[in-house]
Amino acid sequence: MKKNMVKQALSRKFDTGELDRDSDLQDFLKSINETVRTLNISEIRKSDDSAAKLRIAGNQLYRERKYDEALISYNESICYAEPKSDQLGMGYANRSAVYYEQGEFEFALYNIDLAKRNNYPEKLMPKLLARELNCKQQIVLGHSKVNCIEFGLIIGQALQHNF
């Protein structure tokens, strides 16, 4: 419901010319923030229970090889997870598995690092470390979709924004 409200409000801004397709990213983001504020939409309440349910739903999609859909569930799980919780760590780890399956080894490594820094359960760590090693091996073998310089810029920007 809230997504539709924001989508409709942004569509109106495009239709009236207040915002156009050539707007730069800063203008677009500013417009989204203003729209959310004027619609009085509250920020997502953190809940490890909600995060766990979304992650489990993502796991089912992952098993069905519906990686794009699983990624959406894992992203939502990460958004709901409480800071520094094991749910946050597991959300990042699960997202790394999707990136690994999609051949996005650098993104998988980045998410593995985030999982380690956000209370990924110690008892599951061997699985995560094995994926980390596999990612590094794939990159060394030249199976990378991302140019190293490009990846460095992406990660640098993410770190600047505290992602």
PDB file of N, CA and C in Angstrom, residues 85-141:
ATOM      1  N   SER A  85      22.341  -7.802  14.741  1.00  0.00           N
ATOM      2  CA  SER A  85      21.697  -9.054  15.135  1.00  0.00           C
ATOM      3  C   SER A  85      22.177 -10.194  14.246  1.00  0.00           C
ATOM      4  N   ASP A  86      21.988 -11.413  14.721  1.00  0.00           N
ATOM      5  CA  ASP A  86      22.360 -12.562  13.892  1.00  0.00           C
ATOM      6  C   ASP A  86      21.483 -12.622  12.643  1.00  0.00           C
ATOM      7  N   GLN A  87      20.262 -12.098  12.722  1.00  0.00           N
ATOM      8  CA  GLN A  87      19.393 -12.054  11.543  1.00  0.00           C
ATOM      9  C   GLN A  87      19.998 -11.168  10.453  1.00  0.00           C
ATOM     10  N   LEU A  88      20.627 -10.091  10.853  1.00  0.00           N
ATOM     11  CA  LEU A  88      21.286  -9.216   9.890  1.00  0.00           C
ATOM     12  C   LEU A  88      22.456  -9.954   9.244  1.00  0.00           C
ATOM     13  N   GLY A  89      23.262 -10.619  10.060  1.00  0.00           N
ATOM     14  CA  GLY A  89      24.388 -11.386   9.538  1.00  0.00           C
ATOM     15  C   GLY A  89      23.943 -12.492   8.601  1.00  0.00           C
ATOM     16  N   MET A  90      22.876 -13.199   8.964  1.00  0.00           N
ATOM     17  CA  MET A  90      22.390 -14.282   8.111  1.00  0.00           C
ATOM     18  C   MET A  90      21.764 -13.745   6.824  1.00  0.00           C
ATOM     19  N   GLY A  91      21.133 -12.574   6.899  1.00  0.00           N
ATOM     20  CA  GLY A  91      20.585 -11.957   5.692  1.00  0.00           C
ATOM     21  C   GLY A  91      21.685 -11.641   4.690  1.00  0.00           C
ATOM     22  N   TYR A  92      22.790 -11.055   5.180  1.00  0.00           N
ATOM     23  CA  TYR A  92      23.922 -10.761   4.300  1.00  0.00           C
ATOM     24  C   TYR A  92      24.536 -12.050   3.739  1.00  0.00           C
ATOM     25  N   ALA A  93      24.650 -13.066   4.581  1.00  0.00           N
ATOM     26  CA  ALA A  93      25.228 -14.338   4.125  1.00  0.00           C
ATOM     27  C   ALA A  93      24.355 -14.976   3.049  1.00  0.00           C
ATOM     28  N   ASN A  94      23.043 -14.956   3.262  1.00  0.00           N
ATOM     29  CA  ASN A  94      22.144 -15.535   2.266  1.00  0.00           C
ATOM     30  C   ASN A  94      22.196 -14.744   0.965  1.00  0.00           C
ATOM     31  N   ARG A  95      22.297 -13.420   1.090  1.00  0.00           N
ATOM     32  CA  ARG A  95      22.408 -12.604  -0.117  1.00  0.00           C
ATOM     33  C   ARG A  95      23.700 -12.930  -0.858  1.00  0.00           C
ATOM     34  N   SER A  96      24.766 -13.234  -0.108  1.00  0.00           N
ATOM     35  CA  SER A  96      26.028 -13.606  -0.753  1.00  0.00           C
ATOM     36  C   SER A  96      25.867 -14.897  -1.551  1.00  0.00           C
ATOM     37  N   ALA A  97      25.027 -15.806  -1.061  1.00  0.00           N
ATOM     38  CA  ALA A  97      24.799 -17.072  -1.781  1.00  0.00           C
ATOM     39  C   ALA A  97      24.122 -16.818  -3.124  1.00  0.00           C
ATOM     40  N   VAL A  98      23.175 -15.896  -3.152  1.00  0.00           N
ATOM     41  CA  VAL A  98      22.508 -15.552  -4.415  1.00  0.00           C
ATOM     42  C   VAL A  98      23.527 -14.952  -5.376  1.00  0.00           C
ATOM     43  N   TYR A  99      24.313 -14.005  -4.885  1.00  0.00           N
ATOM     44  CA  TYR A  99      25.312 -13.388  -5.757  1.00  0.00           C
ATOM     45  C   TYR A  99      26.308 -14.430  -6.276  1.00  0.00           C
ATOM     46  N   TYR A 100      26.656 -15.376  -5.433  1.00  0.00           N
ATOM     47  CA  TYR A 100      27.563 -16.438  -5.877  1.00  0.00           C
ATOM     48  C   TYR A 100      26.926 -17.228  -7.026  1.00  0.00           C
ATOM     49  N   GLU A 101      25.687 -17.625  -6.863  1.00  0.00           N
ATOM     50  CA  GLU A 101      24.994 -18.401  -7.896  1.00  0.00           C
ATOM     51  C   GLU A 101      24.846 -17.619  -9.195  1.00  0.00           C
ATOM     52  N   GLN A 102      24.766 -16.293  -9.084  1.00  0.00           N
ATOM     53  CA  GLN A 102      24.630 -15.449 -10.271  1.00  0.00           C
ATOM     54  C   GLN A 102      25.989 -15.086 -10.876  1.00  0.00           C
ATOM     55  N   GLY A 103      27.062 -15.590 -10.277  1.00  0.00           N
ATOM     56  CA  GLY A 103      28.394 -15.304 -10.794  1.00  0.00           C
ATOM     57  C   GLY A 103      28.900 -13.918 -10.447  1.00  0.00           C
ATOM     58  N   GLU A 104      28.265 -13.287  -9.474  1.00  0.00           N
ATOM     59  CA  GLU A 104      28.664 -11.949  -9.008  1.00  0.00           C
ATOM     60  C   GLU A 104      29.566 -12.126  -7.783  1.00  0.00           C
ATOM     61  N   PHE A 105      30.767 -12.635  -8.021  1.00  0.00           N
ATOM     62  CA  PHE A 105      31.634 -13.061  -6.928  1.00  0.00           C
ATOM     63  C   PHE A 105      32.109 -11.913  -6.046  1.00  0.00           C
ATOM     64  N   GLU A 106      32.353 -10.739  -6.640  1.00  0.00           N
ATOM     65  CA  GLU A 106      32.786  -9.599  -5.836  1.00  0.00           C
ATOM     66  C   GLU A 106      31.680  -9.148  -4.885  1.00  0.00           C
ATOM     67  N   PHE A 107      30.453  -9.116  -5.393  1.00  0.00           N
ATOM     68  CA  PHE A 107      29.333  -8.745  -4.533  1.00  0.00           C
ATOM     69  C   PHE A 107      29.099  -9.798  -3.450  1.00  0.00           C
ATOM     70  N   ALA A 108      29.322 -11.049  -3.796  1.00  0.00           N
ATOM     71  CA  ALA A 108      29.216 -12.114  -2.804  1.00  0.00           C
ATOM     72  C   ALA A 108      30.250 -11.898  -1.697  1.00  0.00           C
ATOM     73  N   LEU A 109      31.488 -11.579  -2.094  1.00  0.00           N
ATOM     74  CA  LEU A 109      32.544 -11.332  -1.094  1.00  0.00           C
ATOM     75  C   LEU A 109      32.204 -10.149  -0.198  1.00  0.00           C
ATOM     76  N   TYR A 110      31.679  -9.100  -0.787  1.00  0.00           N
ATOM     77  CA  TYR A 110      31.308  -7.920  -0.001  1.00  0.00           C
ATOM     78  C   TYR A 110      30.247  -8.291   1.035  1.00  0.00           C
ATOM     79  N   ASN A 111      29.260  -9.090   0.635  1.00  0.00           N
ATOM     80  CA  ASN A 111      28.209  -9.501   1.564  1.00  0.00           C
ATOM     81  C   ASN A 111      28.718 -10.492   2.602  1.00  0.00           C
ATOM     82  N   ILE A 112      29.679 -11.306   2.240  1.00  0.00           N
ATOM     83  CA  ILE A 112      30.305 -12.199   3.219  1.00  0.00           C
ATOM     84  C   ILE A 112      30.987 -11.364   4.298  1.00  0.00           C
ATOM     85  N   ASP A 113      31.678 -10.322   3.885  1.00  0.00           N
ATOM     86  CA  ASP A 113      32.329  -9.429   4.848  1.00  0.00           C
ATOM     87  C   ASP A 113      31.287  -8.771   5.757  1.00  0.00           C
ATOM     88  N   LEU A 114      30.177  -8.322   5.182  1.00  0.00           N
ATOM     89  CA  LEU A 114      29.115  -7.718   5.989  1.00  0.00           C
ATOM     90  C   LEU A 114      28.532  -8.736   6.974  1.00  0.00           C
ATOM     91  N   ALA A 115      28.370  -9.975   6.536  1.00  0.00           N
ATOM     92  CA  ALA A 115      27.848 -11.024   7.421  1.00  0.00           C
ATOM     93  C   ALA A 115      28.779 -11.227   8.608  1.00  0.00           C
ATOM     94  N   LYS A 116      30.086 -11.302   8.325  1.00  0.00           N
ATOM     95  CA  LYS A 116      31.067 -11.510   9.399  1.00  0.00           C
ATOM     96  C   LYS A 116      31.042 -10.365  10.404  1.00  0.00           C
ATOM     97  N   ARG A 117      30.820  -9.148   9.917  1.00  0.00           N
ATOM     98  CA  ARG A 117      30.823  -7.973  10.799  1.00  0.00           C
ATOM     99  C   ARG A 117      29.504  -7.767  11.526  1.00  0.00           C
ATOM    100  N   ASN A 118      28.502  -8.584  11.194  1.00  0.00           N
ATOM    101  CA  ASN A 118      27.177  -8.390  11.787  1.00  0.00           C
ATOM    102  C   ASN A 118      26.638  -9.665  12.413  1.00  0.00           C
ATOM    103  N   ASN A 119      27.458 -10.250  13.256  1.00  0.00           N
ATOM    104  CA  ASN A 119      27.037 -11.366  14.114  1.00  0.00           C
ATOM    105  C   ASN A 119      26.522 -12.593  13.380  1.00  0.00           C
ATOM    106  N   TYR A 120      27.165 -12.941  12.278  1.00  0.00           N
ATOM    107  CA  TYR A 120      26.837 -14.201  11.637  1.00  0.00           C
ATOM    108  C   TYR A 120      27.169 -15.315  12.627  1.00  0.00           C
ATOM    109  N   PRO A 121      26.268 -16.275  12.827  1.00  0.00           N
ATOM    110  CA  PRO A 121      26.481 -17.307  13.853  1.00  0.00           C
ATOM    111  C   PRO A 121      27.768 -18.106  13.632  1.00  0.00           C
ATOM    112  N   GLU A 122      28.525 -18.251  14.683  1.00  0.00           N
ATOM    113  CA  GLU A 122      29.814 -18.956  14.644  1.00  0.00           C
ATOM    114  C   GLU A 122      29.659 -20.396  14.151  1.00  0.00           C
ATOM    115  N   LYS A 123      28.560 -21.051  14.553  1.00  0.00           N
ATOM    116  CA  LYS A 123      28.374 -22.450  14.161  1.00  0.00           C
ATOM    117  C   LYS A 123      28.165 -22.619  12.655  1.00  0.00           C
ATOM    118  N   LEU A 124      27.764 -21.541  11.967  1.00  0.00           N
ATOM    119  CA  LEU A 124      27.564 -21.599  10.513  1.00  0.00           C
ATOM    120  C   LEU A 124      28.759 -21.053   9.731  1.00  0.00           C
ATOM    121  N   MET A 125      29.747 -20.547  10.453  1.00  0.00           N
ATOM    122  CA  MET A 125      30.888 -19.877   9.822  1.00  0.00           C
ATOM    123  C   MET A 125      31.638 -20.746   8.808  1.00  0.00           C
ATOM    124  N   PRO A 126      31.838 -22.054   9.031  1.00  0.00           N
ATOM    125  CA  PRO A 126      32.557 -22.851   8.018  1.00  0.00           C
ATOM    126  C   PRO A 126      31.922 -22.777   6.626  1.00  0.00           C
ATOM    127  N   LYS A 127      30.606 -22.762   6.572  1.00  0.00           N
ATOM    128  CA  LYS A 127      29.900 -22.667   5.293  1.00  0.00           C
ATOM    129  C   LYS A 127      30.200 -21.322   4.613  1.00  0.00           C
ATOM    130  N   LEU A 128      30.195 -20.265   5.399  1.00  0.00           N
ATOM    131  CA  LEU A 128      30.468 -18.929   4.866  1.00  0.00           C
ATOM    132  C   LEU A 128      31.916 -18.817   4.391  1.00  0.00           C
ATOM    133  N   LEU A 129      32.826 -19.366   5.166  1.00  0.00           N
ATOM    134  CA  LEU A 129      34.245 -19.316   4.790  1.00  0.00           C
ATOM    135  C   LEU A 129      34.521 -20.135   3.529  1.00  0.00           C
ATOM    136  N   ALA A 130      33.803 -21.243   3.365  1.00  0.00           N
ATOM    137  CA  ALA A 130      33.954 -22.048   2.143  1.00  0.00           C
ATOM    138  C   ALA A 130      33.474 -21.247   0.929  1.00  0.00           C
ATOM    139  N   ARG A 131      32.351 -20.519   1.082  1.00  0.00           N
ATOM    140  CA  ARG A 131      31.848 -19.696  -0.018  1.00  0.00           C
ATOM    141  C   ARG A 131      32.843 -18.578  -0.336  1.00  0.00           C
ATOM    142  N   GLU A 132      33.424 -18.010   0.695  1.00  0.00           N
ATOM    143  CA  GLU A 132      34.418 -16.949   0.496  1.00  0.00           C
ATOM    144  C   GLU A 132      35.597 -17.477  -0.327  1.00  0.00           C
ATOM    145  N   LEU A 133      36.090 -18.644   0.027  1.00  0.00           N
ATOM    146  CA  LEU A 133      37.202 -19.255  -0.702  1.00  0.00           C
ATOM    147  C   LEU A 133      36.805 -19.549  -2.150  1.00  0.00           C
ATOM    148  N   ASN A 134      35.607 -20.089  -2.344  1.00  0.00           N
ATOM    149  CA  ASN A 134      35.126 -20.375  -3.695  1.00  0.00           C
ATOM    150  C   ASN A 134      35.027 -19.107  -4.538  1.00  0.00           C
ATOM    151  N   CYS A 135      34.555 -18.017  -3.942  1.00  0.00           N
ATOM    152  CA  CYS A 135      34.468 -16.742  -4.661  1.00  0.00           C
ATOM    153  C   CYS A 135      35.848 -16.286  -5.107  1.00  0.00           C
ATOM    154  N   LYS A 136      36.800 -16.344  -4.194  1.00  0.00           N
ATOM    155  CA  LYS A 136      38.164 -15.907  -4.516  1.00  0.00           C
ATOM    156  C   LYS A 136      38.761 -16.770  -5.619  1.00  0.00           C
ATOM    157  N   GLN A 137      38.498 -18.060  -5.567  1.00  0.00           N
ATOM    158  CA  GLN A 137      39.002 -18.959  -6.609  1.00  0.00           C
ATOM    159  C   GLN A 137      38.390 -18.619  -7.968  1.00  0.00           C
ATOM    160  N   GLN A 138      37.108 -18.330  -7.995  1.00  0.00           N
ATOM    161  CA  GLN A 138      36.440 -17.990  -9.245  1.00  0.00           C
ATOM    162  C   GLN A 138      36.994 -16.692  -9.840  1.00  0.00           C
ATOM    163  N   ILE A 139      37.287 -15.733  -8.978  1.00  0.00           N
ATOM    164  CA  ILE A 139      37.849 -14.463  -9.445  1.00  0.00           C
ATOM    165  C   ILE A 139      39.247 -14.688 -10.018  1.00  0.00           C
ATOM    166  N   VAL A 140      40.060 -15.483  -9.309  1.00  0.00           N
ATOM    167  CA  VAL A 140      41.413 -15.789  -9.783  1.00  0.00           C
ATOM    168  C   VAL A 140      41.363 -16.494 -11.133  1.00  0.00           C
ATOM    169  N   LEU A 141      40.356 -17.336 -11.336  1.00  0.00           N
ATOM    170  CA  LEU A 141      40.207 -18.062 -12.599  1.00  0.00           C
ATOM    171  C   LEU A 141      39.666 -17.167 -13.726  1.00  0.00           C
TER     172      LEU A 141
END
